Coordinates of C-alpha atoms in Angstrom, one line a residue:
M1 CA -12.7 1.3 -51.4
V2 CA -14.1 1.9 -48.0
S3 CA -17.0 4.4 -47.8
A4 CA -17.1 7.3 -45.5
W5 CA -20.0 5.6 -43.7
G6 CA -17.9 2.5 -43.1
I7 CA -15.0 4.6 -41.7
A8 CA -17.4 6.5 -39.5
A9 CA -19.0 3.3 -38.2
L10 CA -15.5 1.9 -37.4
H11 CA -14.5 5.0 -35.5
A12 CA -17.8 5.0 -33.6
S13 CA -17.4 1.4 -32.6
L14 CA -13.9 2.2 -31.3
G15 CA -15.2 5.1 -29.2
D16 CA -13.4 7.7 -31.4
V17 CA -16.4 10.1 -31.3
D18 CA -14.9 13.1 -33.0
E19 CA -13.5 11.2 -35.9
A20 CA -16.8 9.3 -36.2
F21 CA -18.7 12.6 -36.6
R22 CA -16.1 13.9 -39.0
W23 CA -16.6 10.9 -41.3
L24 CA -20.4 11.0 -40.8
D25 CA -20.4 14.5 -42.1
I26 CA -18.5 13.3 -45.2
A27 CA -21.0 10.5 -45.6
V28 CA -23.8 13.0 -45.6
E29 CA -22.0 15.1 -48.3
E30 CA -21.6 11.9 -50.3
R31 CA -25.2 10.9 -49.7
A32 CA -24.0 7.5 -48.5
T33 CA -26.6 4.8 -48.6
G34 CA -25.4 3.5 -45.2
L35 CA -26.9 6.5 -43.5
M36 CA -30.3 4.8 -43.7
F37 CA -29.0 2.7 -40.8
L38 CA -28.1 5.7 -38.7
R39 CA -30.7 5.1 -36.1
V40 CA -30.3 1.3 -35.7
H41 CA -26.7 0.3 -36.5
P42 CA -25.1 -1.2 -33.4
R43 CA -21.7 0.2 -34.2
L44 CA -23.1 3.7 -33.6
D45 CA -24.3 2.9 -30.0
R46 CA -21.3 4.7 -28.5
I47 CA -22.1 8.0 -30.1
R48 CA -25.9 8.2 -29.6
H49 CA -25.5 10.2 -26.4
D50 CA -23.6 13.0 -28.1
P51 CA -25.7 16.1 -29.1
R52 CA -24.2 15.9 -32.6
Y53 CA -26.0 12.6 -33.1
K54 CA -29.5 14.1 -32.7
A55 CA -28.6 17.0 -35.0
L56 CA -27.3 14.5 -37.6
V57 CA -30.4 12.4 -37.4
T58 CA -32.5 15.5 -38.0
K59 CA -30.2 16.7 -40.8
V60 CA -30.6 13.4 -42.6
G61 CA -34.3 13.3 -42.1
L62 CA -34.6 10.3 -39.8
E63 CA -36.0 11.9 -36.7
K64 CA -38.8 10.0 -34.9
V65 CA -42.3 10.8 -36.0

């Protein structure tokens, strides 16, 4: 089984931004443990510029202090 987080990271690394965010939303619903890497995982580099990324980081509670 592949987690929603894993699918999201794959789409992000391929530059498929909309699908990455769709799967990240599912990962949030599932409370996926991979979300702890949201701010640092290199596969997400291509989506960090998107305004949805900042909103997701805040939603998950990983905003900078």
